[in-house]
PDB file of C-alpha atoms and ligand atoms in Angstrom:
ATOM      1  CA  MET S   1     -72.294 -56.293   1.858  1.00  0.00           C
ATOM      2  CA  LYS S   2     -70.558 -56.512  -0.940  1.00  0.00           C
ATOM      3  CA  ALA S   3     -68.537 -54.281  -2.525  1.00  0.00           C
ATOM      4  CA  PHE S   4     -69.609 -52.784  -5.537  1.00  0.00           C
ATOM      5  CA  SER S   5     -67.982 -52.593  -8.122  1.00  0.00           C
ATOM      6  CA  LEU S   6     -68.606 -50.149 -11.716  1.00  0.00           C
ATOM      7  CA  ASP S   7     -68.637 -51.928 -14.768  1.00  0.00           C
ATOM      8  CA  GLN S   8     -66.996 -50.062 -17.976  1.00  0.00           C
ATOM      9  CA  GLN S   9     -70.213 -50.491 -19.272  1.00  0.00           C
ATOM     10  CA  THR S  10     -72.093 -48.526 -17.053  1.00  0.00           C
ATOM     11  CA  LEU S  11     -69.879 -46.039 -16.561  1.00  0.00           C
ATOM     12  CA  GLU S  12     -70.526 -45.639 -19.894  1.00  0.00           C
ATOM     13  CA  THR S  13     -73.453 -44.909 -19.648  1.00  0.00           C
ATOM     14  CA  LEU S  14     -73.433 -43.073 -16.858  1.00  0.00           C
ATOM     15  CA  LEU S  15     -70.220 -40.875 -18.723  1.00  0.00           C
ATOM     16  CA  GLU S  16     -72.966 -40.053 -21.453  1.00  0.00           C
ATOM     17  CA  ARG S  17     -76.314 -39.348 -19.555  1.00  0.00           C
ATOM     18  CA  ALA S  18     -73.474 -36.897 -17.394  1.00  0.00           C
ATOM     19  CA  ARG S  19     -72.472 -35.579 -20.835  1.00  0.00           C
ATOM     20  CA  GLN S  20     -76.109 -34.959 -21.946  1.00  0.00           C
ATOM     21  CA  ALA S  21     -77.507 -33.250 -18.095  1.00  0.00           C
ATOM     22  CA  ARG S  22     -74.159 -31.106 -18.728  1.00  0.00           C
ATOM     23  CA  ALA S  23     -75.194 -29.300 -21.736  1.00  0.00           C
ATOM     24  CA  HIS S  24     -78.340 -28.288 -20.241  1.00  0.00           C
ATOM     25  CA  ALA S  25     -76.557 -26.622 -17.482  1.00  0.00           C
ATOM     26  CA  TYR S  26     -78.015 -23.463 -16.528  1.00  0.00           C
ATOM     27  CA  ALA S  27     -75.042 -21.563 -15.665  1.00  0.00           C
ATOM     28  CA  PRO S  28     -74.655 -18.063 -17.324  1.00  0.00           C
ATOM     29  CA  TYR S  29     -72.551 -16.009 -14.402  1.00  0.00           C
ATOM     30  CA  SER S  30     -69.975 -18.148 -13.916  1.00  0.00           C
ATOM     31  CA  LYS S  31     -69.947 -20.025 -17.539  1.00  0.00           C
ATOM     32  CA  TYR S  32     -69.016 -22.904 -15.456  1.00  0.00           C
ATOM     33  CA  CYS S  33     -71.448 -26.626 -16.473  1.00  0.00           C
ATOM     34  CA  VAL S  34     -71.782 -28.876 -14.407  1.00  0.00           C
ATOM     35  CA  GLY S  35     -73.393 -32.728 -14.905  1.00  0.00           C
ATOM     36  CA  ALA S  36     -73.465 -35.612 -12.583  1.00  0.00           C
ATOM     37  CA  ALA S  37     -75.355 -39.194 -13.433  1.00  0.00           C
ATOM     38  CA  LEU S  38     -76.358 -41.109 -10.069  1.00  0.00           C
ATOM     39  CA  LEU S  39     -77.227 -44.510 -10.541  1.00  0.00           C
ATOM     40  CA  CYS S  40     -79.219 -46.354  -7.745  1.00  0.00           C
ATOM     41  CA  GLU S  41     -79.440 -49.184  -6.234  1.00  0.00           C
ATOM     42  CA  GLY S  42     -81.906 -51.124  -9.071  1.00  0.00           C
ATOM     43  CA  GLY S  43     -80.268 -49.814 -11.874  1.00  0.00           C
ATOM     44  CA  GLU S  44     -82.301 -46.133 -12.274  1.00  0.00           C
ATOM     45  CA  ILE S  45     -79.704 -43.360 -13.376  1.00  0.00           C
ATOM     46  CA  PHE S  46     -80.357 -39.753 -12.535  1.00  0.00           C
ATOM     47  CA  ALA S  47     -78.731 -37.342 -14.552  1.00  0.00           C
ATOM     48  CA  ALA S  48     -79.046 -33.473 -13.736  1.00  0.00           C
ATOM     49  CA  CYS S  49     -77.263 -30.181 -13.915  1.00  0.00           C
ATOM     50  CA  ASN S  50     -75.850 -27.354 -11.984  1.00  0.00           C
ATOM     51  CA  VAL S  51     -78.994 -24.429 -12.039  1.00  0.00           C
ATOM     52  CA  GLU S  52     -77.665 -20.566 -11.177  1.00  0.00           C
ATOM     53  CA  ASN S  53     -79.084 -17.692  -9.752  1.00  0.00           C
ATOM     54  CA  ALA S  54     -79.451 -14.155  -9.823  1.00  0.00           C
ATOM     55  CA  SER S  55     -78.733 -14.319  -6.259  1.00  0.00           C
ATOM     56  CA  PHE S  56     -75.980 -16.258  -6.640  1.00  0.00           C
ATOM     57  CA  GLY S  57     -76.173 -17.814  -3.274  1.00  0.00           C
ATOM     58  CA  LEU S  58     -79.111 -20.079  -4.128  1.00  0.00           C
ATOM     59  CA  THR S  59     -77.386 -21.873  -6.961  1.00  0.00           C
ATOM     60  CA  ILE S  60     -77.583 -25.147  -6.999  1.00  0.00           C
ATOM     61  CA  CYS S  61     -75.047 -27.876  -7.647  1.00  0.00           C
ATOM     62  CA  ALA S  62     -75.252 -31.111  -9.967  1.00  0.00           C
ATOM     63  CA  GLU S  63     -74.771 -33.183  -8.184  1.00  0.00           C
ATOM     64  CA  ARG S  64     -77.180 -31.802  -5.130  1.00  0.00           C
ATOM     65  CA  ASN S  65     -80.530 -31.914  -8.032  1.00  0.00           C
ATOM     66  CA  ALA S  66     -79.586 -35.188  -8.461  1.00  0.00           C
ATOM     67  CA  VAL S  67     -79.542 -36.607  -5.554  1.00  0.00           C
ATOM     68  CA  ALA S  68     -83.282 -34.748  -5.364  1.00  0.00           C
ATOM     69  CA  MET S  69     -84.228 -35.841  -8.291  1.00  0.00           C
ATOM     70  CA  ALA S  70     -83.591 -39.673  -7.103  1.00  0.00           C
ATOM     71  CA  VAL S  71     -85.049 -39.282  -3.751  1.00  0.00           C
ATOM     72  CA  ALA S  72     -88.130 -37.593  -5.568  1.00  0.00           C
ATOM     73  CA  HIS S  73     -88.498 -41.456  -7.251  1.00  0.00           C
ATOM     74  CA  GLY S  74     -88.273 -43.459  -4.003  1.00  0.00           C
ATOM     75  CA  ASN S  75     -84.385 -44.004  -4.287  1.00  0.00           C
ATOM     76  CA  THR S  76     -82.362 -43.345  -1.720  1.00  0.00           C
ATOM     77  CA  ARG S  77     -79.654 -46.373  -2.222  1.00  0.00           C
ATOM     78  CA  PHE S  78     -77.164 -44.859  -5.034  1.00  0.00           C
ATOM     79  CA  LEU S  79     -74.237 -46.878  -6.110  1.00  0.00           C
ATOM     80  CA  ALA S  80     -72.166 -44.654  -7.844  1.00  0.00           C
ATOM     81  CA  VAL S  81     -72.095 -40.603  -9.268  1.00  0.00           C
ATOM     82  CA  VAL S  82     -70.205 -39.439 -12.434  1.00  0.00           C
ATOM     83  CA  ILE S  83     -69.242 -35.742 -12.067  1.00  0.00           C
ATOM     84  CA  ILE S  84     -68.228 -34.359 -15.318  1.00  0.00           C
ATOM     85  CA  THR S  85     -66.564 -31.068 -16.121  1.00  0.00           C
ATOM     86  CA  ASP S  86     -64.785 -29.073 -18.472  1.00  0.00           C
ATOM     87  CA  ASP S  87     -61.677 -28.947 -16.955  1.00  0.00           C
ATOM     88  CA  GLU S  88     -58.092 -29.220 -17.444  1.00  0.00           C
ATOM     89  CA  LYS S  89     -57.822 -32.519 -14.408  1.00  0.00           C
ATOM     90  CA  PRO S  90     -61.162 -33.375 -13.037  1.00  0.00           C
ATOM     91  CA  ALA S  91     -62.445 -31.858 -10.453  1.00  0.00           C
ATOM     92  CA  THR S  92     -63.731 -33.762  -6.853  1.00  0.00           C
ATOM     93  CA  PRO S  93     -67.268 -32.422  -5.685  1.00  0.00           C
ATOM     94  CA  CYS S  94     -67.653 -29.030  -3.743  1.00  0.00           C
ATOM     95  CA  GLY S  95     -68.054 -29.620   0.362  1.00  0.00           C
ATOM     96  CA  ALA S  96     -71.702 -29.220   0.532  1.00  0.00           C
ATOM     97  CA  CYS S  97     -72.469 -31.764  -2.061  1.00  0.00           C
ATOM     98  CA  ARG S  98     -70.136 -35.110  -0.718  1.00  0.00           C
ATOM     99  CA  GLN S  99     -72.074 -33.826   2.627  1.00  0.00           C
ATOM    100  CA  VAL S 100     -75.186 -34.517   1.024  1.00  0.00           C
ATOM    101  CA  LEU S 101     -74.737 -38.045  -1.118  1.00  0.00           C
ATOM    102  CA  GLY S 102     -72.929 -38.950   2.388  1.00  0.00           C
ATOM    103  CA  GLU S 103     -76.665 -38.644   3.854  1.00  0.00           C
ATOM    104  CA  PHE S 104     -77.079 -41.626   1.616  1.00  0.00           C
ATOM    105  CA  ALA S 105     -74.136 -43.147   1.047  1.00  0.00           C
ATOM    106  CA  ARG S 106     -71.134 -43.351   2.786  1.00  0.00           C
ATOM    107  CA  ASP S 107     -69.057 -46.168   0.473  1.00  0.00           C
ATOM    108  CA  LEU S 108     -70.311 -44.086  -2.851  1.00  0.00           C
ATOM    109  CA  THR S 109     -68.381 -44.632  -5.525  1.00  0.00           C
ATOM    110  CA  VAL S 110     -67.683 -41.061  -7.453  1.00  0.00           C
ATOM    111  CA  VAL S 111     -65.672 -41.512 -10.551  1.00  0.00           C
ATOM    112  CA  VAL S 112     -64.342 -37.658 -11.973  1.00  0.00           C
ATOM    113  CA  ALA S 113     -64.193 -37.271 -15.633  1.00  0.00           C
ATOM    114  CA  ASN S 114     -63.398 -34.115 -18.029  1.00  0.00           C
ATOM    115  CA  LEU S 115     -64.164 -33.780 -21.694  1.00  0.00           C
ATOM    116  CA  THR S 116     -61.332 -35.325 -22.918  1.00  0.00           C
ATOM    117  CA  GLY S 117     -61.704 -38.686 -21.137  1.00  0.00           C
ATOM    118  CA  GLN S 118     -59.607 -38.159 -18.469  1.00  0.00           C
ATOM    119  CA  ILE S 119     -61.286 -40.509 -15.476  1.00  0.00           C
ATOM    120  CA  ILE S 120     -60.101 -40.412 -12.135  1.00  0.00           C
ATOM    121  CA  ARG S 121     -61.926 -41.934  -8.976  1.00  0.00           C
ATOM    122  CA  TYR S 122     -62.570 -42.565  -5.654  1.00  0.00           C
ATOM    123  CA  LYS S 123     -64.938 -43.386  -2.605  1.00  0.00           C
ATOM    124  CA  LEU S 124     -67.037 -40.812  -0.796  1.00  0.00           C
ATOM    125  CA  ALA S 125     -65.262 -41.665   3.192  1.00  0.00           C
ATOM    126  CA  ASP S 126     -61.758 -40.416   0.859  1.00  0.00           C
ATOM    127  CA  LEU S 127     -63.442 -37.377   0.097  1.00  0.00           C
ATOM    128  CA  ILE S 128     -65.204 -36.986   3.408  1.00  0.00           C
ATOM    129  CA  PRO S 129     -64.148 -38.821   5.800  1.00  0.00           C
ATOM    130  CA  TYR S 130     -65.371 -36.854   8.753  1.00  0.00           C
ATOM    131  CA  PRO S 131     -68.905 -35.599   8.074  1.00  0.00           C
ATOM    132  CA  PHE S 132     -71.798 -34.244   9.981  1.00  0.00           C
ATOM    133  CA  SER S 133     -73.589 -36.786  11.148  1.00  0.00           C
ATOM    134  CA  GLY S 134     -74.819 -35.226  14.334  1.00  0.00           C
ATOM    135  CA  GLY S 135     -73.101 -35.635  16.363  1.00  0.00           C
ATOM    136  CA  ALA S 136     -73.634 -39.502  16.039  1.00  0.00           C
TER     137      ALA S 136
HETATM  138  N1  THU F 201     -70.718 -26.720  -9.121  1.00  0.00           N
HETATM  139  C1  THU F 201     -70.775 -27.843  -8.907  1.00  0.00           C
HETATM  140  O1  THU F 201     -72.502 -27.887 -10.113  1.00  0.00           O
HETATM  141  N2  THU F 201     -70.897 -28.489  -8.267  1.00  0.00           N
HETATM  142  C2  THU F 201     -70.086 -28.460  -7.699  1.00  0.00           C
HETATM  143  O2  THU F 201     -69.641 -29.805  -7.239  1.00  0.00           O
HETATM  144  C3  THU F 201     -68.926 -27.285  -7.946  1.00  0.00           C
HETATM  145  C4  THU F 201     -69.669 -26.458  -8.494  1.00  0.00           C
HETATM  146  C5  THU F 201     -71.257 -25.094 -10.182  1.00  0.00           C
HETATM  147  C6  THU F 201     -71.929 -24.825  -9.094  1.00  0.00           C
HETATM  148  C7  THU F 201     -71.332 -23.347  -9.535  1.00  0.00           C
HETATM  149  O3  THU F 201     -72.243 -22.822 -11.212  1.00  0.00           O
HETATM  150  C8  THU F 201     -70.663 -23.719 -10.985  1.00  0.00           C
HETATM  151  O4  THU F 201     -70.329 -25.102 -10.356  1.00  0.00           O
HETATM  152  C9  THU F 201     -69.439 -23.002  -9.825  1.00  0.00           C
HETATM  153  O5  THU F 201     -69.069 -22.491  -8.933  1.00  0.00           O
END
């Protein structure tokens, strides 16, 4: 399969969608707001934010919310995800989100960004080289 290359215009669209979703983050406990925008093979984008809960362990990360939305709309083939936080250095996705993203796209392009415009690109396989795969 041809390697996917994220063009500048699509990146900007994903950044904007992630920013918009982040603005809706429900994070009254940590105050740490996250937005994620997931690009699917057909061009559709699903954006989501983190949703916390008074029972802290029930919190759902932005990335996993975006995956759930995409799957619920019939998409399981992902090309790129953009994650935005208000950190000095853009934050990479947590281990649980890496595992969940990897269920669908081992070679996913992962772009992390902050509000000042700093951007770092990774490949998911570099962020989680040995995912759990049921022993396969
Ligand atoms: N969070 C995410 O949304 N994505 C991650 O990859 C890591 C953490 C959220 C969960 C919680 O609401 C807040 O950030 C602080 O951990």
